[in-house]
Short mmCIF file of C-alpha atoms in Angstrom, two decimals:
data_model
loop_
_atom_site.label_atom_id
_atom_site.label_comp_id
_atom_site.label_asym_id
_atom_site.label_seq_id
_atom_site.Cartn_x
_atom_site.Cartn_y
_atom_site.Cartn_z
CA MET A 260 -0.01 0.00 -0.01
CA HIS A 261 1.23 3.50 -0.74
CA PRO A 262 1.91 5.26 2.57
CA ASP A 263 -0.14 8.36 1.67
CA HIS A 264 -3.30 6.38 1.08
CA ALA A 265 -4.83 4.78 4.16
CA ALA A 266 -6.66 1.49 3.76
CA PRO A 267 -10.44 1.98 3.56
CA ASP A 268 -12.67 0.10 6.00
CA THR A 269 -13.91 -2.72 3.75
CA GLY A 270 -16.49 -3.65 6.34
CA THR A 271 -18.56 -0.50 5.71
CA LEU A 272 -19.27 -1.29 2.07
CA ASP A 273 -22.42 -3.37 1.59
CA LEU A 274 -21.50 -5.48 -1.44
CA THR A 275 -25.08 -6.74 -1.73
CA ALA A 276 -26.32 -3.19 -2.37
CA TYR A 277 -25.04 -3.30 -5.94
CA ASP A 278 -26.23 -5.21 -8.99
CA ALA A 279 -23.52 -4.25 -11.51
CA LEU A 280 -19.74 -3.90 -11.53
CA SER A 281 -17.80 -1.78 -13.99
CA PHE A 282 -14.16 -2.80 -14.52
CA ASP A 283 -11.01 -1.28 -15.74
CA CYS A 284 -9.30 -4.02 -17.77
CA TYR A 285 -5.58 -3.21 -18.16
CA GLY A 286 -3.92 -3.25 -14.77
CA THR A 287 -6.96 -4.81 -13.09
CA LEU A 288 -7.82 -7.91 -15.16
CA ILE A 289 -4.95 -7.97 -17.68
CA ASP A 290 -1.33 -7.51 -16.48
CA TRP A 291 -0.41 -4.57 -18.68
CA GLU A 292 2.81 -3.91 -16.79
CA ALA A 293 4.07 -7.42 -17.68
CA GLY A 294 2.91 -6.94 -21.28
CA ILE A 295 4.62 -3.55 -21.71
CA ALA A 296 7.76 -4.61 -19.88
CA ALA A 297 8.11 -7.66 -22.11
CA VAL A 298 8.63 -5.29 -25.05
CA ILE A 299 10.34 -2.23 -23.67
CA GLY A 300 12.38 -3.89 -20.93
CA PRO A 301 14.68 -5.80 -23.35
CA TRP A 302 14.87 -2.67 -25.56
CA ALA A 303 16.04 -0.59 -22.59
CA ARG A 304 18.69 -3.07 -21.50
CA ARG A 305 20.14 -3.25 -24.98
CA HIS A 306 20.98 0.43 -24.50
CA ASP A 307 21.66 0.50 -20.76
CA PRO A 308 21.94 -2.81 -18.84
CA SER A 309 21.33 -1.02 -15.56
CA LEU A 310 17.74 -0.05 -16.43
CA THR A 311 15.16 -2.20 -14.66
CA ASP A 312 11.61 -2.90 -15.82
CA GLU A 313 10.41 -0.60 -13.06
CA ASP A 314 12.63 2.26 -14.30
CA VAL A 315 11.22 1.90 -17.82
CA LEU A 316 7.59 1.53 -16.68
CA VAL A 317 7.79 4.71 -14.59
CA ALA A 318 9.19 6.62 -17.57
CA TYR A 319 6.60 5.10 -19.90
CA ALA A 320 3.63 5.89 -17.60
CA ALA A 321 4.00 9.67 -17.89
CA ASN A 322 4.44 9.51 -21.68
CA GLU A 323 1.43 7.32 -22.29
CA ALA A 324 -0.77 9.51 -20.11
CA ALA A 325 0.39 12.58 -22.05
CA VAL A 326 -0.29 10.97 -25.41
CA LEU A 327 -3.79 9.84 -24.42
CA ARG A 328 -4.58 13.30 -23.10
CA GLU A 329 -3.25 15.13 -26.17
CA TYR A 330 -4.74 12.77 -28.80
CA PRO A 331 -8.04 11.46 -27.38
CA SER A 332 -9.18 9.94 -30.67
CA LEU A 333 -5.86 8.27 -31.57
CA PRO A 334 -6.28 4.49 -31.88
CA TYR A 335 -4.68 2.76 -28.94
CA PRO A 336 -2.02 0.83 -30.95
CA ASP A 337 -0.86 4.17 -32.36
CA ALA A 338 -0.86 5.69 -28.86
CA LEU A 339 1.38 2.85 -27.65
CA ARG A 340 3.81 3.52 -30.51
CA GLU A 341 3.97 7.25 -29.77
CA ALA A 342 4.35 6.69 -26.03
CA PHE A 343 7.23 4.34 -26.62
CA ARG A 344 8.96 6.84 -28.95
CA ARG A 345 8.59 9.56 -26.32
CA THR A 346 9.91 7.25 -23.65
CA GLY A 347 12.97 6.62 -25.78
CA THR A 348 13.52 10.35 -26.07
CA VAL A 349 13.24 10.85 -22.30
CA LEU A 350 15.65 8.00 -21.58
CA GLY A 351 18.03 9.16 -24.31
CA HIS A 352 17.85 6.07 -26.47
CA PRO A 353 16.29 5.76 -29.98
CA VAL A 354 13.18 3.73 -30.66
CA THR A 355 12.97 2.40 -34.20
CA GLU A 356 9.70 2.19 -36.08
CA ALA A 357 9.87 -1.59 -35.87
CA GLU A 358 10.34 -1.43 -32.10
CA ALA A 359 7.46 1.00 -31.74
CA ALA A 360 5.30 -1.29 -33.85
CA ASP A 361 6.17 -4.22 -31.58
CA LEU A 362 4.62 -2.40 -28.62
CA GLY A 363 1.70 -1.13 -30.70
CA GLY A 364 0.75 -4.68 -31.66
CA SER A 365 1.40 -6.28 -28.30
CA VAL A 366 -1.97 -5.96 -26.55
CA PRO A 367 -3.26 -9.38 -27.60
CA ALA A 368 -0.17 -10.98 -25.99
CA TRP A 369 -0.60 -9.24 -22.62
CA PRO A 370 -1.37 -11.94 -20.02
CA ALA A 371 -4.34 -12.08 -17.67
CA PHE A 372 -3.59 -11.96 -13.97
CA GLU A 373 -3.61 -15.47 -12.63
CA ASP A 374 -6.74 -14.88 -10.54
CA SER A 375 -8.80 -13.01 -13.13
CA VAL A 376 -10.69 -15.93 -14.75
CA GLU A 377 -11.68 -17.54 -11.41
CA ALA A 378 -12.64 -14.22 -9.85
CA LEU A 379 -14.75 -13.06 -12.78
CA ALA A 380 -16.61 -16.36 -12.82
CA ILE A 381 -17.57 -15.84 -9.17
CA LEU A 382 -18.54 -12.19 -9.66
CA LYS A 383 -20.69 -13.04 -12.69
CA ARG A 384 -22.99 -15.07 -10.39
CA HIS A 385 -23.93 -11.94 -8.45
CA TYR A 386 -23.62 -8.93 -10.81
CA ARG A 387 -23.88 -7.74 -14.35
CA LEU A 388 -20.33 -7.05 -15.59
CA ILE A 389 -19.33 -3.94 -17.57
CA ILE A 390 -15.95 -3.03 -19.08
CA LEU A 391 -14.74 0.60 -19.19
CA SER A 392 -11.38 0.27 -20.92
CA ASN A 393 -8.70 2.51 -22.43
CA VAL A 394 -8.21 0.43 -25.57
CA ASP A 395 -9.86 -0.21 -28.89
CA ARG A 396 -12.46 -2.86 -29.61
CA ALA A 397 -9.99 -5.22 -31.33
CA GLY A 398 -7.49 -5.07 -28.50
CA PHE A 399 -10.14 -5.77 -25.87
CA ALA A 400 -11.59 -8.65 -27.88
CA ALA A 401 -8.20 -10.38 -27.82
CA SER A 402 -7.92 -9.84 -24.06
CA ASN A 403 -11.49 -10.95 -23.50
CA ARG A 404 -10.60 -14.40 -24.91
CA ARG A 405 -8.00 -14.69 -22.11
CA LEU A 406 -10.57 -13.68 -19.50
CA GLN A 407 -13.09 -16.37 -20.56
CA ILE A 408 -16.17 -14.44 -19.47
CA GLU A 409 -19.00 -12.74 -21.31
CA PHE A 410 -19.32 -9.11 -20.24
CA ASP A 411 -22.81 -7.65 -20.34
CA ASP A 412 -21.62 -4.32 -21.76
CA ILE A 413 -18.30 -3.11 -23.15
CA LEU A 414 -17.25 0.54 -23.38
CA THR A 415 -13.85 1.29 -24.88
CA ALA A 416 -11.99 4.49 -25.54
CA GLU A 417 -12.64 3.86 -29.24
CA ASP A 418 -16.40 3.98 -28.58
CA ILE A 419 -16.28 7.07 -26.38
CA GLY A 420 -13.70 9.14 -28.28
CA SER A 421 -11.50 9.85 -25.26
CA TYR A 422 -9.29 8.07 -22.73
CA LYS A 423 -9.58 7.79 -18.99
CA PRO A 424 -9.19 9.82 -16.76
CA ASN A 425 -11.22 12.13 -19.03
CA PRO A 426 -14.57 12.72 -17.27
CA ALA A 427 -16.35 11.98 -20.54
CA ASN A 428 -15.59 8.28 -20.11
CA PHE A 429 -17.32 8.24 -16.73
CA ARG A 430 -20.22 10.21 -18.10
CA ALA A 431 -20.59 7.48 -20.74
CA LEU A 432 -20.51 4.88 -18.02
CA ALA A 433 -23.19 6.78 -16.01
CA GLN A 434 -25.40 7.02 -19.08
CA LEU A 435 -25.07 3.30 -19.67
CA ALA A 436 -25.87 2.59 -16.06
CA GLU A 437 -29.00 4.72 -16.33
CA GLN A 438 -30.10 2.95 -19.48
CA ARG A 439 -29.61 -0.45 -17.79
CA GLY A 440 -31.34 0.58 -14.58
CA HIS A 441 -28.14 0.49 -12.46
CA THR A 442 -28.14 4.08 -11.25
CA GLY A 443 -27.02 4.04 -7.62
CA ARG A 444 -26.32 0.36 -7.82
CA LEU A 445 -23.07 0.36 -9.84
CA LEU A 446 -19.68 -0.20 -8.24
CA HIS A 447 -16.46 0.58 -10.15
CA VAL A 448 -13.61 -1.91 -9.74
CA ALA A 449 -10.11 -0.85 -10.76
CA GLN A 450 -6.42 -0.82 -9.96
CA SER A 451 -5.49 2.66 -11.13
CA LEU A 452 -6.11 5.57 -8.82
CA PHE A 453 -5.04 7.95 -11.61
CA HIS A 454 -7.13 6.55 -14.51
CA ASP A 455 -10.14 5.33 -12.53
CA HIS A 456 -10.65 6.12 -8.85
CA VAL A 457 -10.08 9.88 -9.03
CA PRO A 458 -12.47 10.46 -11.95
CA ALA A 459 -14.92 7.87 -10.61
CA ARG A 460 -15.03 9.75 -7.28
CA ASP A 461 -15.57 13.03 -9.12
CA ALA A 462 -18.48 11.37 -10.99
CA GLY A 463 -20.01 10.22 -7.70
CA LEU A 464 -19.35 6.56 -8.35
CA PRO A 465 -18.30 4.29 -5.47
CA GLY A 466 -15.14 2.29 -6.08
CA VAL A 467 -13.23 -0.83 -5.06
CA TRP A 468 -9.46 -0.59 -5.33
CA ILE A 469 -7.77 -3.78 -6.53
CA ASN A 470 -4.36 -2.84 -5.24
CA ARG A 471 -2.21 -5.07 -7.46
CA ARG A 472 0.96 -3.28 -6.30
CA HIS A 473 0.23 -3.56 -2.58
CA ASP A 474 3.51 -5.40 -2.02
CA ARG A 475 5.67 -3.07 -4.15
CA PRO A 476 6.64 0.58 -3.72
CA GLY A 477 6.00 3.18 -6.39
CA TRP A 478 3.39 3.50 -9.12
CA GLY A 479 4.85 1.48 -11.99
CA ALA A 480 3.08 2.03 -15.31
CA THR A 481 0.29 4.02 -13.63
CA PRO A 482 0.97 7.72 -12.97
CA ASP A 483 0.78 9.18 -9.52
CA PRO A 484 -2.84 10.37 -9.17
CA GLY A 485 -1.62 13.76 -8.00
CA THR A 486 -4.37 14.07 -5.46
CA SER A 487 -5.62 12.17 -2.42
CA VAL A 488 -8.34 9.63 -3.03
CA THR A 489 -9.71 6.90 -0.77
CA PRO A 490 -11.76 4.24 -2.56
CA ASP A 491 -14.66 2.73 -0.64
CA ALA A 492 -12.89 -0.61 -0.27
CA GLU A 493 -9.48 -2.09 -1.02
CA TYR A 494 -8.38 -5.64 -1.78
CA PRO A 495 -4.91 -6.98 -2.76
CA SER A 496 -6.30 -9.07 -5.61
CA LEU A 497 -9.43 -9.55 -7.65
CA LEU A 498 -9.91 -12.99 -6.10
CA ALA A 499 -9.84 -11.54 -2.61
CA PHE A 500 -12.62 -9.17 -3.68
CA ALA A 501 -14.56 -12.04 -5.28
CA HIS A 502 -14.32 -14.10 -2.11
CA ALA A 503 -15.61 -11.10 -0.09
CA VAL A 504 -18.55 -10.82 -2.48
CA GLN A 505 -19.26 -14.54 -2.18
CA GLY A 506 -19.26 -14.27 1.60
CA ALA A 507 -21.55 -11.22 1.54
CA PHE A 508 -24.21 -12.96 -0.56
CA GLU A 509 -24.18 -16.20 1.46
#
């Protein structure tokens, strides 16, 4: 846990008061840090053997966030390419077009977290499941095959025309919730404080923090949120959350 964010009291959140969950995908269900590091880590060490995956992920995080903010309609594979090129500039090492393309096309190879399939199967018994993801439809479709679950609704950055943490993405989620009759009964589940929990809080949406980095310092591929935010509940893994849900409904 990051020292400046106290653990919420998970006992105060009534998990049975909700009938739908919206999920971030990359960082929460799919291990995007492993996927990104598999491409840019070896590139970095070809130039500087002292660079760790964490060093490169931290540099990459700021650049991807900037690209997504500056070019909200840019397809995600192109955003990955540009973020990698900028990361190379920051680190002082060139990124070839072929290397940039490797990252741009890598989303289908990004692995699911080892608990995602089991946890989603449990959660599906109790809630409708919605995706709110910062990718394109094709990228998510490839990842969805790894997750082995049918989501009830899928909202991607390609559909919305902007990337989280843009408030427009959470307005789109709120509109969908209203259409489906989930207003006031939707809980947002995500790892990223920056991309998800800060804008979800601002949109009035309760949140569960899947703190995938609870045993590691720093922010990795997710930028520092830049503001204090305390989600309504916190779990170290998606399966821990799913088991809490299972217990709540028994």
